[in-house]
Coordinates of C-alpha atoms (C1' of nucleotides) in Angstrom, one line a residue:
Chain K
M24 CA -26.2 -37.5 -14.3
T25 CA -23.5 -35.2 -13.2
A26 CA -20.4 -34.6 -15.3
V27 CA -17.3 -35.8 -13.5
P28 CA -14.4 -33.4 -13.8
L29 CA -11.5 -34.9 -15.5
P30 CA -8.1 -34.5 -13.9
G31 CA -6.1 -31.6 -15.3
E32 CA -9.1 -30.1 -17.0
L33 CA -10.6 -26.9 -15.8
T34 CA -14.0 -27.0 -17.5
L35 CA -16.5 -29.8 -17.6
V36 CA -18.9 -28.4 -15.2
D37 CA -22.5 -29.4 -15.2
D38 CA -25.4 -27.1 -15.9
R39 CA -26.1 -26.3 -12.2
A40 CA -22.5 -25.5 -11.5
R41 CA -22.3 -23.3 -14.6
R42 CA -25.4 -21.4 -13.4
I43 CA -23.8 -21.0 -9.9
L44 CA -20.5 -19.7 -11.4
D45 CA -22.4 -17.3 -13.6
A46 CA -24.3 -15.9 -10.7
A47 CA -21.1 -15.6 -8.7
V48 CA -19.6 -13.6 -11.5
R49 CA -22.5 -11.3 -11.7
L50 CA -22.5 -10.6 -8.0
A51 CA -18.8 -10.2 -7.7
E52 CA -18.7 -7.8 -10.6
T53 CA -20.8 -5.3 -8.8
G54 CA -19.9 -5.7 -5.2
G55 CA -16.8 -7.8 -4.9
F56 CA -16.0 -10.5 -2.4
S57 CA -18.4 -9.5 0.2
A58 CA -21.3 -9.1 -2.2
V59 CA -21.0 -12.8 -3.2
R60 CA -23.3 -14.0 -0.4
L61 CA -23.9 -17.6 -1.0
R62 CA -27.6 -17.3 -0.2
D63 CA -27.7 -14.8 -3.0
V64 CA -25.7 -17.0 -5.3
A65 CA -28.1 -19.9 -4.7
Q66 CA -31.2 -17.8 -5.4
A67 CA -29.7 -16.1 -8.4
S68 CA -28.8 -19.4 -9.9
G69 CA -32.0 -21.0 -9.0
V70 CA -30.7 -23.8 -6.8
A71 CA -30.8 -24.5 -3.1
L72 CA -27.9 -23.5 -0.9
G73 CA -27.1 -27.1 -0.2
T74 CA -26.5 -27.5 -3.9
V75 CA -24.0 -24.7 -4.0
Y76 CA -22.0 -26.6 -1.3
K77 CA -22.4 -29.9 -3.1
R78 CA -20.5 -28.3 -6.1
F79 CA -18.1 -26.1 -4.2
R80 CA -16.5 -26.6 -0.9
S81 CA -16.5 -23.0 0.1
K82 CA -17.0 -19.5 -1.0
E83 CA -13.3 -19.3 -2.0
D84 CA -13.5 -22.5 -3.9
L85 CA -16.4 -21.1 -5.9
L86 CA -14.4 -18.0 -6.8
V87 CA -11.4 -20.0 -7.7
G88 CA -13.7 -21.8 -10.1
V89 CA -14.5 -18.5 -11.6
L90 CA -10.9 -17.8 -12.0
S91 CA -10.5 -21.0 -14.0
L92 CA -13.3 -20.0 -16.2
E93 CA -11.5 -16.7 -17.0
L94 CA -8.4 -18.7 -17.9
V95 CA -10.3 -20.9 -20.2
A96 CA -11.7 -17.8 -22.0
L97 CA -8.2 -16.3 -22.2
R98 CA -6.9 -19.6 -23.7
E99 CA -9.4 -19.4 -26.4
R100 CA -8.6 -15.9 -27.2
F101 CA -4.9 -16.7 -27.5
A102 CA -5.8 -19.7 -29.8
T103 CA -7.6 -17.4 -32.3
E104 CA -5.4 -14.4 -32.1
P105 CA -1.9 -15.1 -31.1
L106 CA 0.4 -12.5 -29.6
Q107 CA 2.1 -10.2 -32.1
G108 CA 5.5 -9.4 -30.3
E109 CA 8.7 -10.0 -32.3
T110 CA 10.9 -11.2 -29.4
R111 CA 9.9 -13.7 -26.8
L112 CA 10.3 -11.1 -24.2
E113 CA 7.9 -8.9 -25.9
R114 CA 5.3 -11.7 -26.2
L115 CA 5.9 -12.4 -22.5
A116 CA 5.1 -8.9 -21.5
Q117 CA 2.1 -8.9 -23.8
C118 CA 0.9 -12.1 -22.2
F119 CA 1.1 -10.9 -18.7
A120 CA -0.5 -7.7 -19.7
A121 CA -3.4 -9.6 -21.1
L122 CA -3.6 -11.7 -18.0
T123 CA -3.6 -8.7 -15.8
E124 CA -6.2 -6.9 -17.9
T125 CA -8.4 -9.9 -17.6
L126 CA -8.5 -9.6 -13.9
C127 CA -8.4 -5.8 -13.6
V128 CA -11.0 -4.7 -16.1
R129 CA -13.6 -5.7 -13.6
P130 CA -11.8 -4.8 -10.5
H131 CA -14.4 -6.1 -8.0
L132 CA -14.4 -9.5 -9.6
G133 CA -10.7 -9.6 -9.9
R134 CA -10.1 -8.7 -6.4
A135 CA -12.5 -11.2 -5.1
V136 CA -11.0 -13.9 -7.2
I137 CA -7.5 -13.2 -6.3
R138 CA -8.3 -12.9 -2.7
S139 CA -9.8 -16.4 -2.8
A140 CA -6.8 -17.8 -4.6
A141 CA -4.5 -16.2 -2.1
T142 CA -6.3 -17.6 0.9
G143 CA -4.2 -20.7 1.1
E144 CA -6.9 -23.0 2.2
N145 CA -5.8 -26.6 2.0
A146 CA -9.1 -27.5 0.5
L147 CA -8.3 -25.3 -2.5
A148 CA -5.0 -27.0 -3.2
E149 CA -6.2 -29.4 -5.8
R150 CA -8.1 -26.7 -7.8
L151 CA -5.3 -24.3 -7.5
Q152 CA -2.8 -26.8 -8.6
R153 CA -4.8 -27.4 -11.7
F154 CA -5.1 -23.8 -12.3
H155 CA -1.4 -23.3 -12.0
T156 CA -0.6 -26.0 -14.5
A157 CA -3.1 -24.6 -16.9
L158 CA -1.8 -21.2 -16.5
M159 CA 1.7 -22.4 -17.1
E160 CA 0.7 -24.1 -20.4
L161 CA -1.1 -21.0 -21.5
I162 CA 1.9 -18.8 -21.0
V163 CA 4.3 -21.3 -22.7
G164 CA 1.9 -21.6 -25.6
A165 CA 1.4 -17.9 -25.8
I166 CA 5.0 -16.8 -25.9
R167 CA 6.3 -19.5 -28.1
G168 CA 7.3 -18.2 -31.5
R169 CA 6.2 -19.7 -34.8
D170 CA 9.6 -21.5 -35.3
D171 CA 10.7 -22.1 -31.6
G172 CA 11.7 -25.4 -30.3
P173 CA 10.5 -26.9 -27.0
V174 CA 10.9 -24.7 -24.0
S175 CA 13.9 -25.6 -21.8
A176 CA 13.8 -26.3 -18.1
L177 CA 15.6 -23.1 -17.5
E178 CA 12.9 -21.3 -19.3
L179 CA 10.2 -23.0 -17.2
E180 CA 12.1 -21.8 -14.1
R181 CA 12.1 -18.3 -15.2
L182 CA 8.4 -18.4 -16.1
A183 CA 7.7 -19.8 -12.6
V184 CA 9.5 -16.9 -11.1
L185 CA 7.5 -14.5 -13.3
E186 CA 4.3 -16.0 -12.3
D187 CA 5.2 -15.5 -8.7
V188 CA 6.1 -11.9 -9.3
W189 CA 2.8 -11.5 -11.1
F190 CA 0.8 -13.1 -8.4
S191 CA 2.4 -11.1 -5.6
R192 CA 2.0 -7.8 -7.4
L193 CA -1.7 -8.7 -8.0
V194 CA -2.1 -9.2 -4.3
G195 CA -0.5 -5.8 -4.0
W196 CA -3.1 -4.4 -6.4
T197 CA -5.8 -6.1 -4.5
G198 CA -4.6 -4.4 -1.4
G199 CA -4.7 -1.0 -3.0
L200 CA -0.9 -0.6 -3.1
L201 CA -0.4 -0.9 -6.9
T202 CA -2.2 0.0 -10.1
P203 CA -2.6 -2.6 -12.9
E204 CA -0.2 -0.6 -14.9
M205 CA 2.5 -1.0 -12.2
V206 CA 1.7 -4.7 -12.0
V207 CA 2.3 -5.1 -15.7
E208 CA 5.4 -2.9 -15.8
Q209 CA 7.0 -4.6 -12.8
V210 CA 6.5 -8.0 -14.2
A211 CA 8.0 -6.9 -17.5
R212 CA 11.0 -5.5 -15.7
A213 CA 11.5 -8.8 -13.7
A214 CA 11.4 -10.5 -17.1
R215 CA 14.2 -8.3 -18.4
L216 CA 16.1 -9.1 -15.2
L217 CA 15.7 -12.8 -15.8
Y218 CA 16.4 -12.8 -19.5
G219 CA 19.0 -10.1 -19.7
E220 CA 18.1 -6.9 -21.5
D221 CA 18.4 -8.5 -24.9
G222 CA 15.6 -11.0 -24.6
D223 CA 17.2 -13.8 -26.5
A224 CA 17.6 -17.4 -25.2
Chain X
M23 CA -2.0 7.6 27.3
T24 CA -1.7 5.4 24.2
A25 CA 1.5 5.2 22.3
V26 CA 1.2 6.6 18.8
P27 CA 2.9 4.4 16.2
L28 CA 5.6 6.4 14.4
P29 CA 5.4 6.1 10.6
G30 CA 7.7 3.5 9.3
E31 CA 8.1 1.9 12.7
L32 CA 6.8 -1.5 13.4
T33 CA 6.9 -1.7 17.2
L34 CA 5.7 1.0 19.6
V35 CA 2.5 -0.8 20.7
D36 CA 1.1 0.0 24.1
D37 CA 0.7 -2.6 26.9
R38 CA -2.8 -3.6 26.0
A39 CA -2.0 -4.1 22.4
R40 CA 1.0 -6.2 23.4
R41 CA -1.1 -8.5 25.5
I42 CA -3.6 -8.9 22.6
L43 CA -0.8 -9.7 20.2
D44 CA 0.7 -12.3 22.7
A45 CA -2.7 -13.9 23.2
A46 CA -3.2 -14.1 19.4
V47 CA 0.2 -15.8 19.1
R48 CA -0.6 -18.3 21.7
L49 CA -4.0 -19.2 20.1
A50 CA -2.6 -19.3 16.5
E51 CA 0.2 -21.6 17.6
T52 CA -2.0 -24.2 18.7
G53 CA -4.9 -24.0 16.3
G54 CA -4.2 -21.7 13.5
F55 CA -6.3 -19.0 11.9
S56 CA -9.6 -20.5 13.0
A57 CA -8.5 -20.9 16.6
V58 CA -7.8 -17.2 16.8
R59 CA -11.4 -16.3 17.8
L60 CA -11.4 -12.7 18.8
R61 CA -13.6 -13.3 21.8
D62 CA -11.0 -15.7 23.1
V63 CA -8.2 -13.3 22.3
A64 CA -10.0 -10.6 24.3
Q65 CA -10.5 -12.9 27.2
A66 CA -7.0 -14.3 27.2
S67 CA -5.5 -10.9 27.1
G68 CA -7.8 -9.6 29.7
V69 CA -9.4 -6.8 27.7
A70 CA -12.9 -6.3 26.3
L71 CA -13.7 -7.3 22.7
G72 CA -14.2 -3.6 21.9
T73 CA -10.7 -2.9 23.0
V74 CA -9.3 -5.4 20.5
Y75 CA -11.2 -3.7 17.7
K76 CA -9.9 -0.4 19.1
R77 CA -6.3 -1.5 18.4
F78 CA -6.8 -3.7 15.3
R79 CA -9.2 -3.2 12.6
S80 CA -9.9 -6.8 12.0
K81 CA -8.7 -10.3 12.6
E82 CA -6.3 -10.1 9.8
D83 CA -4.9 -6.8 10.9
L84 CA -4.2 -8.4 14.2
L85 CA -2.4 -11.2 12.7
V86 CA -0.4 -8.9 10.4
G87 CA 0.6 -7.2 13.6
V88 CA 1.9 -10.5 14.8
L89 CA 3.9 -10.8 11.6
S90 CA 5.5 -7.5 12.3
L91 CA 6.5 -8.7 15.7
E92 CA 8.2 -11.7 14.2
L93 CA 10.1 -9.4 11.9
V94 CA 11.3 -7.2 14.8
A95 CA 12.6 -10.3 16.6
L96 CA 14.4 -11.5 13.5
R97 CA 15.9 -8.1 12.9
E98 CA 17.4 -8.2 16.5
R99 CA 18.7 -11.7 15.8
F100 CA 20.5 -10.6 12.7
A101 CA 21.9 -7.6 14.5
T102 CA 23.7 -9.8 17.2
E103 CA 24.6 -12.6 14.9
P104 CA 25.2 -11.6 11.3
L105 CA 24.9 -14.1 8.5
Q106 CA 28.1 -16.1 7.8
G107 CA 28.0 -16.7 4.0
E108 CA 31.0 -15.8 1.9
T109 CA 29.2 -14.5 -1.2
R110 CA 26.2 -12.2 -1.3
L111 CA 24.3 -15.0 -2.9
E112 CA 25.0 -17.3 0.0
R113 CA 23.9 -14.7 2.5
L114 CA 20.8 -14.1 0.5
A115 CA 19.9 -17.8 0.6
Q116 CA 20.6 -17.9 4.3
C117 CA 18.5 -14.8 4.9
F118 CA 15.5 -16.3 3.2
A119 CA 16.0 -19.5 4.9
A120 CA 15.9 -17.8 8.2
L121 CA 12.8 -15.9 7.2
T122 CA 11.1 -19.1 6.1
E123 CA 12.1 -21.0 9.2
T124 CA 10.7 -18.2 11.3
L125 CA 7.3 -18.7 9.7
C126 CA 7.4 -22.4 9.3
V127 CA 8.7 -23.7 12.7
R128 CA 5.3 -23.0 14.1
P129 CA 3.2 -24.0 11.1
H130 CA -0.2 -23.0 12.5
L131 CA 0.9 -19.6 13.4
G132 CA 2.8 -19.2 10.2
R133 CA -0.1 -20.2 8.0
A134 CA -2.5 -17.9 9.9
V135 CA -0.1 -15.0 9.5
I136 CA 0.5 -15.5 5.8
R137 CA -3.1 -16.0 5.1
S138 CA -3.9 -12.7 6.8
A139 CA -1.2 -10.9 4.9
A140 CA -2.4 -12.4 1.6
T141 CA -6.0 -11.4 2.1
G142 CA -5.5 -8.1 0.3
E143 CA -7.8 -6.1 2.4
N144 CA -7.5 -2.4 1.6
A145 CA -7.6 -1.8 5.4
L146 CA -4.4 -3.6 5.7
A147 CA -2.5 -1.7 3.1
E148 CA -0.8 0.7 5.5
R149 CA 0.4 -1.9 7.8
L150 CA 1.6 -4.2 5.0
Q151 CA 3.4 -1.3 3.3
R152 CA 5.3 -0.7 6.5
F153 CA 6.0 -4.3 6.8
H154 CA 7.3 -4.5 3.3
T155 CA 9.6 -1.6 3.8
A156 CA 11.0 -3.0 7.0
L157 CA 11.5 -6.4 5.4
M158 CA 13.4 -4.9 2.6
E159 CA 15.6 -3.0 5.0
L160 CA 16.2 -6.3 6.9
I161 CA 17.2 -8.2 3.9
V162 CA 19.4 -5.4 2.5
G163 CA 21.1 -5.2 5.9
A164 CA 21.5 -8.9 6.3
I165 CA 23.1 -9.6 2.9
R166 CA 25.5 -6.7 2.9
G167 CA 29.0 -7.8 3.4
R168 CA 31.3 -6.0 5.7
D169 CA 33.0 -4.0 3.1
D170 CA 30.2 -3.5 0.6
G171 CA 29.1 -0.2 -0.8
P172 CA 25.4 0.9 -0.9
V173 CA 23.0 -1.3 -2.8
S174 CA 22.3 -0.4 -6.4
A175 CA 18.8 0.2 -7.7
L176 CA 19.3 -2.9 -9.8
E177 CA 20.0 -4.9 -6.6
L178 CA 16.8 -3.5 -5.1
E179 CA 14.8 -4.7 -8.0
R180 CA 16.3 -8.2 -7.8
L181 CA 15.5 -8.3 -4.1
A182 CA 12.0 -7.2 -4.7
V183 CA 11.5 -10.1 -7.2
L184 CA 13.0 -12.5 -4.7
E185 CA 10.6 -11.2 -2.1
D186 CA 7.7 -11.9 -4.5
V187 CA 8.9 -15.3 -5.2
W188 CA 9.3 -16.0 -1.5
F189 CA 5.8 -14.7 -0.7
S190 CA 4.1 -16.6 -3.5
R191 CA 5.8 -19.9 -2.5
L192 CA 4.9 -19.4 1.1
V193 CA 1.3 -19.1 -0.1
G194 CA 1.9 -22.3 -1.8
W195 CA 3.2 -23.8 1.4
T196 CA 0.1 -22.5 3.2
G197 CA -2.0 -24.3 0.8
G198 CA -0.2 -27.5 1.3
L199 CA 1.5 -27.5 -2.1
L200 CA 5.0 -27.0 -1.0
T201 CA 7.2 -27.9 2.0
P202 CA 9.3 -25.2 3.7
E203 CA 12.5 -26.8 2.1
M204 CA 10.9 -26.4 -1.2
V205 CA 10.3 -22.8 -0.5
V206 CA 13.9 -22.1 0.5
E207 CA 15.3 -24.0 -2.3
Q208 CA 13.2 -22.4 -5.0
V209 CA 13.9 -18.9 -3.7
A210 CA 17.6 -19.7 -3.8
R211 CA 17.2 -21.0 -7.3
A212 CA 15.4 -17.8 -8.3
A213 CA 18.3 -15.8 -6.8
R214 CA 20.7 -17.8 -8.9
L215 CA 18.7 -17.0 -12.0
L216 CA 18.7 -13.3 -11.2
Y217 CA 22.3 -13.0 -10.2
G218 CA 23.8 -15.4 -12.7
E219 CA 25.4 -18.6 -11.4
D220 CA 28.5 -16.8 -10.1
G221 CA 26.8 -14.6 -7.6
D222 CA 28.9 -11.5 -7.9
A223 CA 27.5 -8.0 -8.5
Chain B
dT16 C1' -14.3 19.5 43.7
dC17 C1' -17.2 19.4 39.6
dC18 C1' -17.3 19.0 34.6
dT19 C1' -15.7 17.3 30.2
dT20 C1' -13.8 14.1 27.3
dC21 C1' -11.9 9.8 26.2
dT22 C1' -11.3 5.0 27.0
dT23 C1' -12.8 0.6 28.6
dT24 C1' -16.2 -2.6 29.6
dG25 C1' -19.9 -6.1 29.4
dA26 C1' -23.3 -7.6 26.7
dA27 C1' -26.5 -7.7 23.1
dA28 C1' -27.4 -7.8 18.3
dC29 C1' -26.5 -8.4 13.3
dG30 C1' -24.7 -10.7 9.1
dC31 C1' -23.2 -14.4 6.6
dG32 C1' -20.4 -18.8 5.9
dT33 C1' -21.4 -23.3 6.9
dT34 C1' -23.8 -27.3 8.6
dC35 C1' -27.8 -30.1 9.6
dT36 C1' -32.5 -31.9 9.1
dA37 C1' -36.7 -33.4 7.1
dC38 C1' -38.9 -34.1 3.1
dA39 C1' -39.8 -34.6 -2.0
dC40 C1' -38.2 -36.5 -6.4
dC41 C1' -36.2 -39.5 -9.8
dC42 C1' -34.3 -43.5 -11.6
dC43 C1' -33.3 -48.3 -11.1
dT44 C1' -34.1 -53.1 -9.9
dA45 C1' -36.9 -56.8 -8.1
Chain M
dT30 C1' -46.0 -51.9 -8.2
dA31 C1' -43.1 -51.5 -4.2
dG32 C1' -38.8 -50.2 -2.3
dG33 C1' -34.2 -47.9 -2.0
dG34 C1' -30.2 -45.0 -3.0
dG35 C1' -28.7 -40.6 -4.6
dT36 C1' -29.8 -35.8 -5.4
dG37 C1' -32.2 -31.5 -4.7
dT38 C1' -34.9 -28.3 -1.7
dA39 C1' -36.5 -25.3 1.9
dG40 C1' -35.5 -23.8 6.0
dA41 C1' -33.7 -23.8 10.6
dA42 C1' -29.6 -23.6 13.3
dC43 C1' -24.8 -22.7 14.7
dG44 C1' -20.4 -20.2 15.1
dC45 C1' -17.9 -16.3 14.9
dG46 C1' -16.4 -11.7 12.9
dT47 C1' -18.0 -7.3 13.5
dT48 C1' -20.8 -3.4 15.2
dT49 C1' -23.4 -1.0 18.5
dC50 C1' -24.8 0.8 23.1
dA51 C1' -25.3 2.1 27.7
dA52 C1' -22.8 2.5 31.8
dA53 C1' -18.4 3.0 34.4
dG54 C1' -13.7 4.7 35.0
dA55 C1' -9.8 7.7 34.4
dA56 C1' -7.5 11.8 33.5
dG57 C1' -7.0 16.5 33.2
dG58 C1' -8.9 21.7 33.6
dA59 C1' -11.2 25.4 35.7

DNA sequence: TCCTTCTTTGAAACGCGTTCTACACCCCTA
DNA sequence: TAGGGGTGTAGAACGCGTTTCAAAGAAGGA
């Protein structure tokens, strides 16, 4: 009996898929994208190669699956320890700093995952769409103050822009053009441009 | 005698490299990334496979080279027929519309090229850095009005953000999530967010 | 003209993502 | 107890990016 993934939900993977994802993480941590050889993934997770392809459409699909797991972990972390910033702009910066840190503390893994997400394969669209939605929800939840009302459409547009900036800069990091600190700093600067220096709204 | 590429310059490719790039364009136009098989590129351009690898470090490198060629063509077009918009914001929107159109009129080619640029290979860093610089110069030149002064640092930051938005959304297009019209529209909207609705500054 | 060095060539070889095939297993229903 | 559909497995096979290598040109320099 295999668990069927619900629409919009990131998790809900069966036992085999979980082991496959774990193996992919281990391999990517040490050697990055190229070290995630699907034969090795299969062996390390104790399944046949065909089973890997039964769960994931491609190597990139698998690594985007890893990305989703990271997001779930971060979501739980934010649930237990909310961001501390006074203003929304501060919390925004902290949020993207945490997101960046999550990907950059294990550089090989982060690069592999981002590269996979950036590939732009049509087969990845569905998974990436879900990831995008979940990320947006995560950010919205993380930056909302205790006594804030609902986020406006304007706010959502700004957040989408910031997400784009973040993604682009991460690709720059992946390519060796930027450091994680630069990524964080530049997203924060973009946020200031969008919100005005004061950080109200 | 092989032409040595000057730093910061996109063109200056020798005859063989040019033929290789042309062949890559032809193949990518019809079948996209996967149709650009380097054996075919070599045969179609009349050189040996080793020569292709002498000029380009990888398949992605080759396709980023194609991207640079596109940029050169667009630069010449802007030089002969400047953008017509009244306000800087209008010209900005037109500029990104032209950029998007350039990539999206031949979808297979555009997707292949963007995918290559998004790969985040360290080996591509240098070439992409040059491309990025040239693109920035192109945009700055294209949106400057006849009687404008030099662009401010603030303006450059805003443009960098817009470039990020554009890139991210193009990746979205590549993945089948967005249409070219949506890309253009959303970049324009981001510009309005950054500049304020009026479009001065 | 001969030697040296660099480039190009043709072809083979390697690695790995991806697909395919044949077979075993398990659960279900008749 | 027999049969059948779905899933997993082992392993081979295929395609293509990339590397390697020996041999052939090509372009100076003495």
